[in-house]
C-alpha cells in the first residue's frame, strides 16, 4: 500500500570527523549535495571553519533582528557572546534543555551556578550557554523547531562560530524496540514516506533531502554502545506533522481508519528501516545540511508503537529515560573537548 521514494539516495560525503578522522576537514567541502544545485559550487564554509549565510538579501539589512531569540547583530556583540560555540544541543522542552545545561556543566567541569535564559527578551524559547555548548529548546513540531533553528544558524554565522555541530536530544515512539531504547537517526522520512523535508515556497512544494551525517551518527553509536543499561539503534526516523493521526494513533479525538490499517502502516515503516517516530527529523536534517553543518538526532523511545499508542511510563521513568540521549551527547562533547584540549570555560 505504501511505497518509499527511491529517488533520494543518501548523498555521499568524505569529510574527516572528530573521532575517527585526522582533523577537522570542513564538512561539505568535498560533498556532492543538493544545495549545490541551488547555490552553485562554492561551499558556505570559510577556511577557518566559520560559515557564510547563503542569502545575499541579508547584506542589505542595517541590522538583523533574531526576533524569536530576542537578540540582534547590532546591539549585541554576538562574536563575543557566542563566538566560542562548538555545539548546539536542541530539544523540545525548556525543562529538558535547562537540565542538559546543568548536565553538560558537570560533565565538562565548568563551574556554573546561574543558568540564565539568554532569550529572555522574547519569552518564546529558552537558551543557555555553558562554555562551548548552547542548550536551547525548540518546542513541538517542524514549524516551531525550524524557526528556532534558522535563527540559531544566523546567530552562529554572525558570531563566527567555527564548524558548529548541532544535536537534537529528543523523545519519540519506537518501532519494534523496547521503550527506553535510544535511536540515532540516519535519515528522516516524511508523512508520505519520502526522505525529504517538504515545504511550500512561493506557492510550490520544495523538497529538501533529509539525510543525517553518516559518520557523526556512527561515532555516536559507538559511544552509546558502551552503555549497558539501554540499547541504542541507528535507523530511519519518521517525522510526523501530528502526534495522533499523523503517527497512526488510534487514541486521538478523530480516527478515520481501522486498527488493521494502522498496523499495516506501522509494519510498512518497519520494513523501510524506520526505528522511531517523532516530529522534527526531516526538517532538522535538511536545514542543517543546507547550511553545511553537521548534525545528529538522538531520541529515546517512550513507547513501542507495535504494542501501544499511549505513553504510560511514570513521570520519573520518563525523566530517567530522557537522560539517555543527554548522556550520549555529553560523552561525545567531553571526548571532543578532551581530544582537542580546549579548556572549557564559561564567559
Ligand atoms: O521530545 P521532543 O523533543 O519534544 O520531541 C518529540 O516530542 C514531541 C511530541 O510529544 C515532538 O516534538 C516530538 O518530536
Ligand atoms: O510516540 C511519540 C512519543 C514522543 N514523541 C512523538 O512524537 N511520538
PDB file of N, CA and C in Angstrom, residues 9 32 51 72 106 120 124 148 161 170 176 182 189 223 232 253 259 312 320:
ATOM      1  N   UNK A   9      18.533   9.058  -2.713  1.00  0.00           N
ATOM      2  CA  UNK A   9      19.558   8.210  -2.099  1.00  0.00           C
ATOM      3  C   UNK A   9      20.509   9.107  -1.307  1.00  0.00           C
ATOM      4  N   UNK A  32      29.071  15.968  -2.592  1.00  0.00           N
ATOM      5  CA  UNK A  32      28.148  16.324  -3.670  1.00  0.00           C
ATOM      6  C   UNK A  32      26.779  16.379  -3.045  1.00  0.00           C
ATOM      7  N   UNK A  51      31.199  30.133   8.789  1.00  0.00           N
ATOM      8  CA  UNK A  51      30.399  29.865   7.591  1.00  0.00           C
ATOM      9  C   UNK A  51      29.533  31.053   7.207  1.00  0.00           C
ATOM     10  N   UNK A  72      19.919  40.644  18.381  1.00  0.00           N
ATOM     11  CA  UNK A  72      20.187  41.141  17.023  1.00  0.00           C
ATOM     12  C   UNK A  72      21.680  41.344  16.854  1.00  0.00           C
ATOM     13  N   UNK A 106      28.411  19.943  34.441  1.00  0.00           N
ATOM     14  CA  UNK A 106      29.039  18.948  35.312  1.00  0.00           C
ATOM     15  C   UNK A 106      30.030  18.094  34.513  1.00  0.00           C
ATOM     16  N   UNK A 120      15.647  35.704  27.011  1.00  0.00           N
ATOM     17  CA  UNK A 120      14.558  36.099  27.915  1.00  0.00           C
ATOM     18  C   UNK A 120      13.725  37.272  27.379  1.00  0.00           C
ATOM     19  N   UNK A 124       9.970  33.259  24.174  1.00  0.00           N
ATOM     20  CA  UNK A 124       9.469  32.243  23.260  1.00  0.00           C
ATOM     21  C   UNK A 124      10.142  30.897  23.523  1.00  0.00           C
ATOM     22  N   UNK A 148      13.344  28.323  15.250  1.00  0.00           N
ATOM     23  CA  UNK A 148      14.458  28.401  16.206  1.00  0.00           C
ATOM     24  C   UNK A 148      15.773  28.068  15.494  1.00  0.00           C
ATOM     25  N   UNK A 161      31.164  31.454  14.770  1.00  0.00           N
ATOM     26  CA  UNK A 161      31.425  30.150  15.411  1.00  0.00           C
ATOM     27  C   UNK A 161      32.038  29.224  14.373  1.00  0.00           C
ATOM     28  N   UNK A 170      16.052  14.236  21.827  1.00  0.00           N
ATOM     29  CA  UNK A 170      14.594  14.189  21.802  1.00  0.00           C
ATOM     30  C   UNK A 170      13.962  12.948  22.401  1.00  0.00           C
ATOM     31  N   UNK A 176       9.066  -1.529  17.291  1.00  0.00           N
ATOM     32  CA  UNK A 176       9.601  -2.880  17.486  1.00  0.00           C
ATOM     33  C   UNK A 176      10.848  -2.916  18.358  1.00  0.00           C
ATOM     34  N   UNK A 182      17.407   3.910  22.737  1.00  0.00           N
ATOM     35  CA  UNK A 182      17.795   5.171  22.089  1.00  0.00           C
ATOM     36  C   UNK A 182      17.949   4.925  20.586  1.00  0.00           C
ATOM     37  N   UNK A 189      12.103  10.555   7.467  1.00  0.00           N
ATOM     38  CA  UNK A 189      11.090  10.168   6.481  1.00  0.00           C
ATOM     39  C   UNK A 189       9.864  11.031   6.731  1.00  0.00           C
ATOM     40  N   UNK A 223      29.803   5.340  20.801  1.00  0.00           N
ATOM     41  CA  UNK A 223      29.822   5.834  22.195  1.00  0.00           C
ATOM     42  C   UNK A 223      28.649   5.240  22.973  1.00  0.00           C
ATOM     43  N   UNK A 232      20.975   0.916  21.972  1.00  0.00           N
ATOM     44  CA  UNK A 232      20.922   2.037  21.020  1.00  0.00           C
ATOM     45  C   UNK A 232      20.910   1.480  19.605  1.00  0.00           C
ATOM     46  N   UNK A 253      -8.633  12.459  19.071  1.00  0.00           N
ATOM     47  CA  UNK A 253     -10.067  12.802  19.067  1.00  0.00           C
ATOM     48  C   UNK A 253     -10.752  12.386  17.765  1.00  0.00           C
ATOM     49  N   UNK A 259      -7.849  -0.453  13.024  1.00  0.00           N
ATOM     50  CA  UNK A 259      -6.629  -0.911  13.675  1.00  0.00           C
ATOM     51  C   UNK A 259      -5.740  -1.670  12.676  1.00  0.00           C
ATOM     52  N   UNK A 312       2.627   5.557  28.677  1.00  0.00           N
ATOM     53  CA  UNK A 312       2.155   5.207  30.025  1.00  0.00           C
ATOM     54  C   UNK A 312       3.230   5.142  31.128  1.00  0.00           C
ATOM     55  N   UNK A 320      13.945   9.782  33.685  1.00  0.00           N
ATOM     56  CA  UNK A 320      15.174   8.966  33.704  1.00  0.00           C
ATOM     57  C   UNK A 320      15.572   8.610  32.258  1.00  0.00           C
TER      58      UNK A 320
END
